[in-house]
CSV table of C-alpha atoms and ligand atoms in Angstrom, one decimal:
chain,number,residue,atom,x,y,z
A,224,UNK,CA,-3.1,25.2,-14.3
A,225,UNK,CA,-3.0,21.8,-12.8
A,226,UNK,CA,-6.6,20.1,-12.0
A,227,UNK,CA,-7.5,20.1,-8.1
A,228,UNK,CA,-6.8,17.0,-7.0
A,229,UNK,CA,-8.9,15.5,-4.5
A,230,UNK,CA,-9.1,12.8,-2.1
A,231,UNK,CA,-12.4,11.2,-0.5
A,232,UNK,CA,-12.1,9.7,3.6
A,233,UNK,CA,-15.0,7.4,3.5
A,234,UNK,CA,-16.5,5.8,0.5
A,235,UNK,CA,-20.6,5.3,1.9
A,236,UNK,CA,-23.4,7.2,0.2
A,237,UNK,CA,-22.7,10.8,0.5
A,238,UNK,CA,-19.3,10.3,-0.6
A,239,UNK,CA,-20.4,8.7,-4.0
A,240,UNK,CA,-22.1,11.6,-4.5
A,241,UNK,CA,-19.6,14.1,-4.4
A,242,UNK,CA,-17.4,11.8,-6.2
A,243,UNK,CA,-20.1,11.6,-8.9
A,244,UNK,CA,-20.1,15.8,-8.8
A,245,UNK,CA,-16.8,16.3,-8.7
A,246,UNK,CA,-15.9,13.9,-11.9
A,247,UNK,CA,-18.3,16.3,-13.8
A,248,UNK,CA,-16.0,19.1,-13.1
A,249,UNK,CA,-13.7,19.7,-16.0
A,250,UNK,CA,-11.0,21.2,-13.4
A,251,UNK,CA,-11.0,18.2,-10.8
A,252,UNK,CA,-9.0,15.0,-10.7
A,253,UNK,CA,-10.1,12.4,-8.0
A,254,UNK,CA,-6.8,11.3,-7.1
A,255,UNK,CA,-7.6,8.6,-4.2
A,256,UNK,CA,-10.0,7.4,-1.8
A,257,UNK,CA,-9.8,5.4,1.8
A,258,UNK,CA,-12.6,3.9,3.9
A,259,UNK,CA,-12.4,1.5,6.8
A,260,UNK,CA,-13.8,-1.0,4.4
A,261,UNK,CA,-11.0,-1.3,1.9
A,262,UNK,CA,-13.9,-2.9,-0.9
A,263,UNK,CA,-15.8,0.4,-0.8
A,264,UNK,CA,-12.8,2.2,-1.4
A,265,UNK,CA,-11.9,0.2,-4.4
A,266,UNK,CA,-15.3,0.6,-5.6
A,267,UNK,CA,-15.6,4.1,-5.6
A,268,UNK,CA,-11.9,4.5,-7.1
A,269,UNK,CA,-13.2,2.3,-9.6
A,270,UNK,CA,-16.0,4.2,-10.6
A,271,UNK,CA,-14.8,7.7,-10.9
A,272,UNK,CA,-10.8,7.1,-10.8
A,273,UNK,CA,-8.1,7.5,-8.3
A,274,UNK,CA,-6.8,5.1,-6.1
A,275,UNK,CA,-7.9,3.4,-3.4
A,276,UNK,CA,-5.7,4.0,-0.3
A,277,UNK,CA,-5.0,2.0,2.8
A,278,UNK,CA,-5.5,5.0,5.3
A,279,UNK,CA,-5.4,8.8,5.4
A,280,UNK,CA,-2.0,8.7,5.6
A,281,UNK,CA,-1.5,7.0,2.6
A,282,UNK,CA,-4.2,9.3,0.8
A,283,UNK,CA,-2.3,12.7,2.1
A,284,UNK,CA,0.8,11.2,0.6
A,285,UNK,CA,-0.7,11.6,-3.2
A,286,UNK,CA,-0.3,15.4,-3.3
A,287,UNK,CA,-3.8,16.8,-2.8
A,288,UNK,CA,-5.1,20.1,-3.0
A,289,UNK,CA,-8.0,19.3,-1.3
A,290,UNK,CA,-10.1,16.2,0.9
A,291,UNK,CA,-13.3,15.4,1.3
A,292,UNK,CA,-14.3,13.8,5.2
A,293,UNK,CA,-17.4,11.9,4.2
A,294,UNK,CA,-17.2,9.5,7.3
A,295,UNK,CA,-20.5,8.8,9.5
A,296,UNK,CA,-21.1,11.2,12.8
A,297,UNK,CA,-19.3,9.0,15.2
A,298,UNK,CA,-16.0,8.7,12.9
A,299,UNK,CA,-15.1,12.2,12.8
A,300,UNK,CA,-11.7,13.3,14.4
A,301,UNK,CA,-8.6,11.7,13.7
A,302,UNK,CA,-9.3,12.0,9.8
A,303,UNK,CA,-9.9,16.1,10.2
A,304,UNK,CA,-6.6,15.8,12.5
A,305,UNK,CA,-4.4,14.2,10.4
A,306,UNK,CA,-5.6,16.6,7.1
A,307,UNK,CA,-5.3,19.7,9.2
A,308,UNK,CA,-2.1,18.6,10.2
A,309,UNK,CA,-1.5,18.3,6.3
A,310,UNK,CA,-2.5,21.9,5.8
A,311,UNK,CA,-4.8,20.4,2.9
A,312,UNK,CA,-8.0,22.4,2.8
A,313,UNK,CA,-11.2,20.1,4.1
A,314,UNK,CA,-14.7,19.4,3.2
A,315,UNK,CA,-16.4,18.0,6.0
A,316,UNK,CA,-20.0,16.2,5.9
A,317,UNK,CA,-22.2,17.1,8.3
A,318,UNK,CA,-23.1,16.9,11.1
A,319,UNK,CA,-19.5,17.7,11.6
A,320,UNK,CA,-19.3,15.1,14.9
A,321,UNK,CA,-21.4,13.2,17.1
A,322,UNK,CA,-20.5,15.6,20.0
A,323,UNK,CA,-19.6,18.9,20.8
A,324,UNK,CA,-15.8,18.3,21.9
A,325,UNK,CA,-14.8,16.8,18.7
A,326,UNK,CA,-16.1,19.7,16.9
A,327,UNK,CA,-14.8,22.3,19.1
A,328,UNK,CA,-11.1,20.6,18.9
A,329,UNK,CA,-11.6,20.6,15.4
A,330,UNK,CA,-12.8,24.1,14.7
A,331,UNK,CA,-10.0,25.2,17.0
A,332,UNK,CA,-7.1,23.6,14.9
A,333,UNK,CA,-8.5,25.0,11.9
A,334,UNK,CA,-8.7,28.1,13.1
A,335,UNK,CA,-4.9,27.9,14.2
A,336,UNK,CA,-3.9,26.8,10.9
A,337,UNK,CA,-6.2,29.1,9.1
A,338,UNK,CA,-7.2,26.6,6.7
A,339,UNK,CA,-9.8,26.5,4.0
A,340,UNK,CA,-12.8,24.5,4.9
A,341,UNK,CA,-16.6,24.1,4.0
A,342,UNK,CA,-19.4,22.0,5.2
A,343,UNK,CA,-22.1,20.0,3.5
A,344,UNK,CA,-24.9,22.6,4.5
A,345,UNK,CA,-26.1,22.5,0.8
A,346,UNK,CA,-29.3,23.8,1.6
A,347,UNK,CA,-27.6,27.2,2.0
A,348,UNK,CA,-27.4,27.1,-1.9
A,349,UNK,CA,-30.9,26.3,-2.7
A,350,UNK,CA,-31.5,29.0,-5.5
A,351,UNK,CA,-34.7,30.4,-3.3
A,352,UNK,CA,-33.1,31.2,-0.1
A,353,UNK,CA,-32.2,34.8,-1.2
A,354,UNK,CA,-35.8,35.5,-1.9
A,355,UNK,CA,-36.9,34.4,1.4
A,356,UNK,CA,-34.3,36.5,3.2
A,357,UNK,CA,-35.4,39.2,0.9
A,358,UNK,CA,-39.0,39.0,1.7
A,359,UNK,CA,-37.9,39.0,5.5
A,360,UNK,CA,-35.6,41.8,5.2
A,361,UNK,CA,-38.1,44.5,6.5
A,362,UNK,CA,-40.2,42.2,8.6
A,363,UNK,CA,-39.0,40.5,11.8
A,364,UNK,CA,-39.8,36.6,12.0
A,365,UNK,CA,-42.3,36.2,14.4
A,366,UNK,CA,-42.8,32.3,14.3
A,367,UNK,CA,-40.8,29.7,13.1
A,368,UNK,CA,-41.8,25.7,12.4
A,369,UNK,CA,-39.1,23.3,11.4
A,370,UNK,CA,-39.5,19.6,10.7
A,371,UNK,CA,-38.0,16.5,9.4
A,372,UNK,CA,-40.6,14.0,9.2
A,373,UNK,CA,-39.3,10.9,7.7
A,374,UNK,CA,-38.2,7.0,7.9
A,375,UNK,CA,-35.0,5.3,9.4
A,376,UNK,CA,-32.4,5.6,6.7
A,377,UNK,CA,-30.7,2.5,5.7
A,378,UNK,CA,-27.2,2.6,7.4
A,379,UNK,CA,-26.6,0.6,10.4
A,380,UNK,CA,-25.1,3.2,12.6
A,381,UNK,CA,-28.1,5.9,12.1
A,382,UNK,CA,-30.3,4.4,14.7
A,383,UNK,CA,-27.7,4.7,17.5
A,384,UNK,CA,-27.1,7.5,19.8
A,385,UNK,CA,-23.4,7.2,20.5
A,386,UNK,CA,-22.9,6.6,16.6
A,387,UNK,CA,-25.4,9.3,14.4
A,388,UNK,CA,-26.1,11.8,17.5
A,389,UNK,CA,-29.8,10.9,17.0
A,390,UNK,CA,-32.4,12.6,14.1
A,391,UNK,CA,-31.9,15.9,15.4
A,392,UNK,CA,-28.0,16.1,14.9
A,393,UNK,CA,-27.7,13.8,11.9
A,394,UNK,CA,-30.8,15.0,9.8
A,395,UNK,CA,-32.6,17.6,10.8
A,396,UNK,CA,-29.5,19.7,11.3
A,397,UNK,CA,-30.2,20.9,7.8
A,398,UNK,CA,-33.2,22.6,8.8
A,399,UNK,CA,-31.8,24.0,12.1
A,400,UNK,CA,-29.2,25.3,9.5
A,401,UNK,CA,-31.6,26.9,7.6
A,402,UNK,CA,-33.5,28.4,10.7
A,403,UNK,CA,-30.1,29.8,11.9
A,404,UNK,CA,-29.9,32.0,8.5
A,405,UNK,CA,-33.4,33.2,8.1
A,406,UNK,CA,-34.4,33.6,11.7
A,407,UNK,CA,-31.2,34.3,13.5
A,408,UNK,CA,-29.9,32.7,16.7
A,409,UNK,CA,-31.6,30.6,19.0
A,410,UNK,CA,-31.0,31.5,23.0
A,411,UNK,CA,-33.0,28.8,24.7
A,412,UNK,CA,-34.4,25.2,24.0
A,413,UNK,CA,-36.8,23.0,25.7
A,414,UNK,CA,-37.4,19.8,23.7
A,415,UNK,CA,-38.8,15.9,24.3
A,416,UNK,CA,-38.4,12.9,22.8
A,417,UNK,CA,-41.0,9.8,23.1
A,418,UNK,CA,-38.2,7.6,24.6
A,419,UNK,CA,-39.4,5.0,22.3
A,420,UNK,CA,-36.7,3.8,19.6
A,421,UNK,CA,-37.8,2.9,15.9
A,422,UNK,CA,-38.6,-1.1,15.5
A,423,UNK,CA,-34.5,-1.5,14.0
A,424,UNK,CA,-32.2,-3.6,15.8
A,425,UNK,CA,-30.1,-1.8,18.3
A,426,UNK,CA,-31.7,1.4,18.0
A,427,UNK,CA,-31.6,3.6,20.8
A,428,UNK,CA,-32.7,6.9,19.7
A,429,UNK,CA,-35.8,8.9,20.2
A,430,UNK,CA,-38.3,8.0,17.2
A,431,UNK,CA,-39.8,11.2,17.3
A,432,UNK,CA,-38.7,14.6,19.1
A,433,UNK,CA,-40.3,18.1,19.6
A,434,UNK,CA,-38.5,21.3,20.6
A,435,UNK,CA,-39.8,24.7,21.8
A,436,UNK,CA,-37.3,27.6,20.5
A,437,UNK,CA,-36.8,31.0,21.7
A,438,UNK,CA,-34.7,33.1,19.1
A,439,UNK,CA,-32.6,36.3,20.5
A,440,UNK,CA,-34.4,38.5,18.3
A,441,UNK,CA,-38.2,37.7,20.2
A,442,UNK,CA,-39.2,34.9,17.7
A,443,UNK,CA,-40.1,31.5,19.4
A,444,UNK,CA,-40.4,28.4,17.2
A,445,UNK,CA,-40.4,24.5,17.4
A,446,UNK,CA,-38.2,22.0,15.6
A,447,UNK,CA,-39.7,18.2,15.2
A,448,UNK,CA,-37.9,15.2,13.9
A,449,UNK,CA,-39.7,11.9,13.3
A,450,UNK,CA,-38.4,8.5,11.8
A,451,UNK,CA,-41.5,6.8,12.4
A,452,UNK,CA,-42.5,6.6,8.6
A,453,UNK,CA,-41.9,4.7,5.6
A,454,UNK,CA,-41.1,7.6,3.2
A,455,UNK,CA,-39.6,10.8,3.6
A,456,UNK,CA,-42.6,12.7,4.5
A,457,UNK,CA,-41.5,16.5,4.7
A,458,UNK,CA,-38.3,18.3,5.4
A,459,UNK,CA,-38.3,22.3,5.6
A,460,UNK,CA,-39.5,25.1,7.7
A,461,UNK,CA,-42.4,27.5,7.7
A,462,UNK,CA,-41.7,31.1,8.7
A,463,UNK,CA,-44.4,33.6,9.7
A,464,UNK,CA,-43.7,37.3,9.9
A,465,UNK,CA,-46.3,40.2,10.2
A,466,UNK,CA,-48.5,39.6,6.7
A,467,UNK,CA,-46.2,36.8,5.2
A,468,UNK,CA,-46.1,33.6,5.6
A,469,UNK,CA,-43.2,31.2,3.9
A,470,UNK,CA,-42.6,27.6,3.5
A,471,UNK,CA,-39.4,26.4,2.5
A,472,UNK,CA,-38.0,22.9,1.3
A,473,UNK,CA,-35.4,21.5,-0.9
A,474,UNK,CA,-37.7,21.8,-3.8
A,475,UNK,CA,-38.8,25.4,-3.4
A,476,UNK,CA,-40.4,28.5,-1.7
A,477,UNK,CA,-44.1,28.7,-1.2
A,478,UNK,CA,-45.0,32.5,-0.4
A,479,UNK,CA,-48.5,33.7,1.0
A,480,UNK,CA,-48.8,37.7,1.4
A,481,UNK,CA,-51.3,40.3,0.7
A,482,UNK,CA,-50.7,39.9,-2.7
A,483,UNK,CA,-51.6,36.2,-2.8
A,484,UNK,CA,-49.9,32.9,-2.9
A,485,UNK,CA,-47.1,31.8,-5.0
A,486,UNK,CA,-44.9,29.0,-5.5
A,487,UNK,CA,-41.2,29.2,-6.7
A,488,UNK,CA,-39.4,26.1,-7.6
A,489,UNK,CA,-35.7,24.9,-6.3
A,490,UNK,CA,-33.6,22.5,-7.7
A,491,UNK,CA,-32.0,20.2,-4.9
A,492,UNK,CA,-29.7,18.4,-7.3
A,493,UNK,CA,-28.2,22.2,-8.3
A,494,UNK,CA,-27.6,23.2,-4.6
A,495,UNK,CA,-25.7,19.9,-4.1
A,496,UNK,CA,-23.8,20.7,-7.1
A,497,UNK,CA,-23.1,24.4,-5.9
A,498,UNK,CA,-21.7,23.4,-2.6
A,499,UNK,CA,-19.0,21.3,-4.5
A,500,UNK,CA,-18.4,23.9,-6.8
A,501,UNK,CA,-18.0,26.8,-4.4
A,502,UNK,CA,-15.3,25.0,-2.4
A,503,UNK,CA,-13.4,23.8,-5.1
A,504,UNK,CA,-13.1,27.6,-6.4
A,505,UNK,CA,-11.9,28.5,-3.3
A,506,UNK,CA,-9.6,26.1,-2.8
A,507,UNK,CA,-8.7,27.3,-6.7
A,508,UNK,CA,-8.6,31.0,-5.6
A,509,UNK,CA,-11.2,31.8,-8.3
A,510,UNK,CA,-14.2,32.3,-6.1
A,511,UNK,CA,-15.2,32.9,-2.3
A,512,UNK,CA,-18.6,31.5,-1.8
A,513,UNK,CA,-18.4,29.1,0.7
A,514,UNK,CA,-21.4,29.7,3.1
A,515,UNK,CA,-20.7,27.2,5.8
A,516,UNK,CA,-17.0,26.7,6.5
A,517,UNK,CA,-16.4,24.8,9.7
A,518,UNK,CA,-16.6,27.5,12.4
A,519,UNK,CA,-19.9,28.0,11.2
A,520,UNK,CA,-21.3,24.3,11.0
A,521,UNK,CA,-20.0,24.2,14.7
A,522,UNK,CA,-22.7,27.0,15.4
A,523,UNK,CA,-25.5,24.8,14.1
A,524,UNK,CA,-23.9,21.8,15.8
A,525,UNK,CA,-24.3,23.5,19.1
A,526,UNK,CA,-27.8,24.0,18.4
A,527,UNK,CA,-28.5,20.4,17.0
A,528,UNK,CA,-27.0,19.5,20.1
A,529,UNK,CA,-28.9,21.6,22.8
A,530,UNK,CA,-32.0,20.4,21.1
A,531,UNK,CA,-30.9,16.7,21.6
A,532,UNK,CA,-29.4,16.7,25.1
A,533,UNK,CA,-32.6,18.6,26.1
A,534,UNK,CA,-34.8,16.2,24.8
A,535,UNK,CA,-32.4,13.6,26.4
A,536,UNK,CA,-32.5,15.4,30.1
A,537,UNK,CA,-35.8,16.9,30.1
A,538,UNK,CA,-33.6,20.3,31.1
A,539,UNK,CA,-33.9,23.6,29.3
A,540,UNK,CA,-30.8,24.4,27.3
A,541,UNK,CA,-29.5,28.0,27.1
A,542,UNK,CA,-27.2,28.8,24.2
A,543,UNK,CA,-24.7,31.9,24.3
A,544,UNK,CA,-24.7,33.6,21.2
A,545,UNK,CA,-23.0,36.8,19.7
A,546,UNK,CA,-26.5,38.6,20.1
A,547,UNK,CA,-27.7,37.2,23.2
A,548,UNK,CA,-27.4,38.5,26.6
A,549,UNK,CA,-25.7,35.1,27.8
A,550,UNK,CA,-23.2,34.8,30.4
A,551,UNK,CA,-19.8,35.7,28.5
A,552,UNK,CA,-18.0,32.9,30.2
A,553,UNK,CA,-19.6,29.9,29.0
A,554,UNK,CA,-16.8,27.8,27.5
A,555,UNK,CA,-19.0,25.8,25.6
A,556,UNK,CA,-21.6,28.3,24.6
A,557,UNK,CA,-24.3,25.5,26.0
A,558,UNK,CA,-25.5,25.5,29.8
A,559,UNK,CA,-28.1,23.5,30.8
A,560,UNK,CA,-30.6,24.2,33.7
A,561,UNK,CA,-30.4,21.6,36.9
B,133,NAD,N1,-25.3,16.6,3.0
B,133,NAD,C1,-25.8,15.8,2.5
B,133,NAD,O1,-27.2,15.9,1.8
B,133,NAD,C2,-26.0,14.3,3.3
B,133,NAD,C3,-26.5,13.4,2.4
B,133,NAD,C4,-26.0,12.2,3.4
B,133,NAD,C5,-25.3,12.0,4.1
B,133,NAD,N2,-24.6,13.2,4.5
B,133,NAD,C6,-24.1,12.7,5.9
B,133,NAD,O2,-22.9,12.2,5.6
B,133,NAD,C7,-22.3,11.2,6.6
B,133,NAD,C8,-21.9,9.7,6.0
B,133,NAD,O3,-23.3,9.4,5.8
B,133,NAD,P1,-23.4,8.2,4.3
B,133,NAD,O4,-24.5,8.0,4.0
B,133,NAD,O5,-22.0,8.2,3.2
B,133,NAD,O6,-23.1,7.0,5.3
B,133,NAD,P2,-22.3,5.6,4.9
B,133,NAD,O7,-22.4,4.6,5.8
B,133,NAD,O8,-23.3,5.4,3.4
B,133,NAD,O9,-20.9,5.8,4.7
B,133,NAD,C9,-19.8,6.2,5.4
B,133,NAD,C10,-18.5,5.4,5.2
B,133,NAD,O10,-17.7,5.9,6.0
B,133,NAD,C11,-17.0,4.6,6.0
B,133,NAD,N3,-16.2,5.1,7.5
B,133,NAD,C12,-16.7,4.8,8.6
B,133,NAD,N4,-15.4,5.2,9.6
B,133,NAD,C13,-14.2,5.4,8.8
B,133,NAD,C14,-13.2,6.1,8.8
B,133,NAD,N5,-12.4,6.2,10.5
B,133,NAD,N6,-12.5,6.4,8.1
B,133,NAD,C15,-12.6,6.2,6.6
B,133,NAD,N7,-13.9,5.9,6.5
B,133,NAD,C16,-15.1,5.4,7.3
B,133,NAD,C17,-17.8,3.6,5.8
B,133,NAD,O11,-16.9,2.5,6.3
B,133,NAD,C18,-18.9,3.9,5.3
B,133,NAD,O12,-18.2,3.4,3.8
B,133,NAD,C19,-23.2,11.4,7.5
B,133,NAD,O13,-22.9,12.3,8.6
B,133,NAD,C20,-24.3,12.0,6.8
B,133,NAD,O14,-25.3,12.7,7.8
B,133,NAD,C21,-25.2,14.2,4.0
């Protein structure tokens, strides 16, 4: 059986991580990489094999089995369209876009083509997730508090709203995605941003955002994002059910219930490897453990944008979900109170 021939679009921080992980798989061959910065593509190809390609078309001409799209939020769209047109299975880094219309357009094209996809929400592969789910299986979630409290990451596009979507869309999306898994769908969001960007050239994002969330199953919660620190302070969520408190981060699960308190460690690197392994296995037809295909990431994108939109406009945003009693005719799945 030939190796899984993978190409990369984007050669920045996260592409380097995927390339390193994929290069460690015996059954994967890195065939090519393209980046709008050719020197970045050459450097990555030089490190892990394959060749630097001038553009996505040249990359797609190298007989690929899979493509990783690892571009910043604002740059999504054209690469995915070309990959879908070529009918090549596609892994897309989160967030899948900076807006909703691009993500919906790509989701529609993926569905029409019946294409195999995966999105980089690797928290879904944390070893403690099943345990958290089991603990919550027989008791409804009452309250959720999610947070991503961090610094401004060292990439120029991050602190521009039209480039990154802001901290909630770009970063806290990991937490929102896990919130959806463990507490179900959010039906209503009211969020506040502080209107003060972090002290970085050209920044126009809120440096802190807090949202109140109402869930379809009756729970309530909050999501907070901050980039005012010089370090990554905390990223994760706490969940309260009757007689049970859970706290989940990439490093593990803390449990407190009538039996006392315990901590189950998790290995974040293992989850980052698992998300790639699951995609490659699915592409090769030897596994079926892709936990976030594109359509599932679209639901997380909707929620993240609902928080960002509410913080920007000051209005409550209602989301239509499968379980919520919202008007069925909402084309985008989102309405904003006037
Ligand atoms: N899942 C995760 O844990 C994780 C971790 C880090 C980053 N990310 C996500 O990955 C994305 C990229 O982040 P990064 O840290 O790699 O950013 P980065 O700025 O380090 O790298 C992005 C690269 O994409 C290139 N690029 C921009 N537009 C392009 C285009 N149209 N075609 C080809 N290349 C293009 C840039 O030149 C750059 O080399 C972000 O959305 C980020 O949220 C995810």
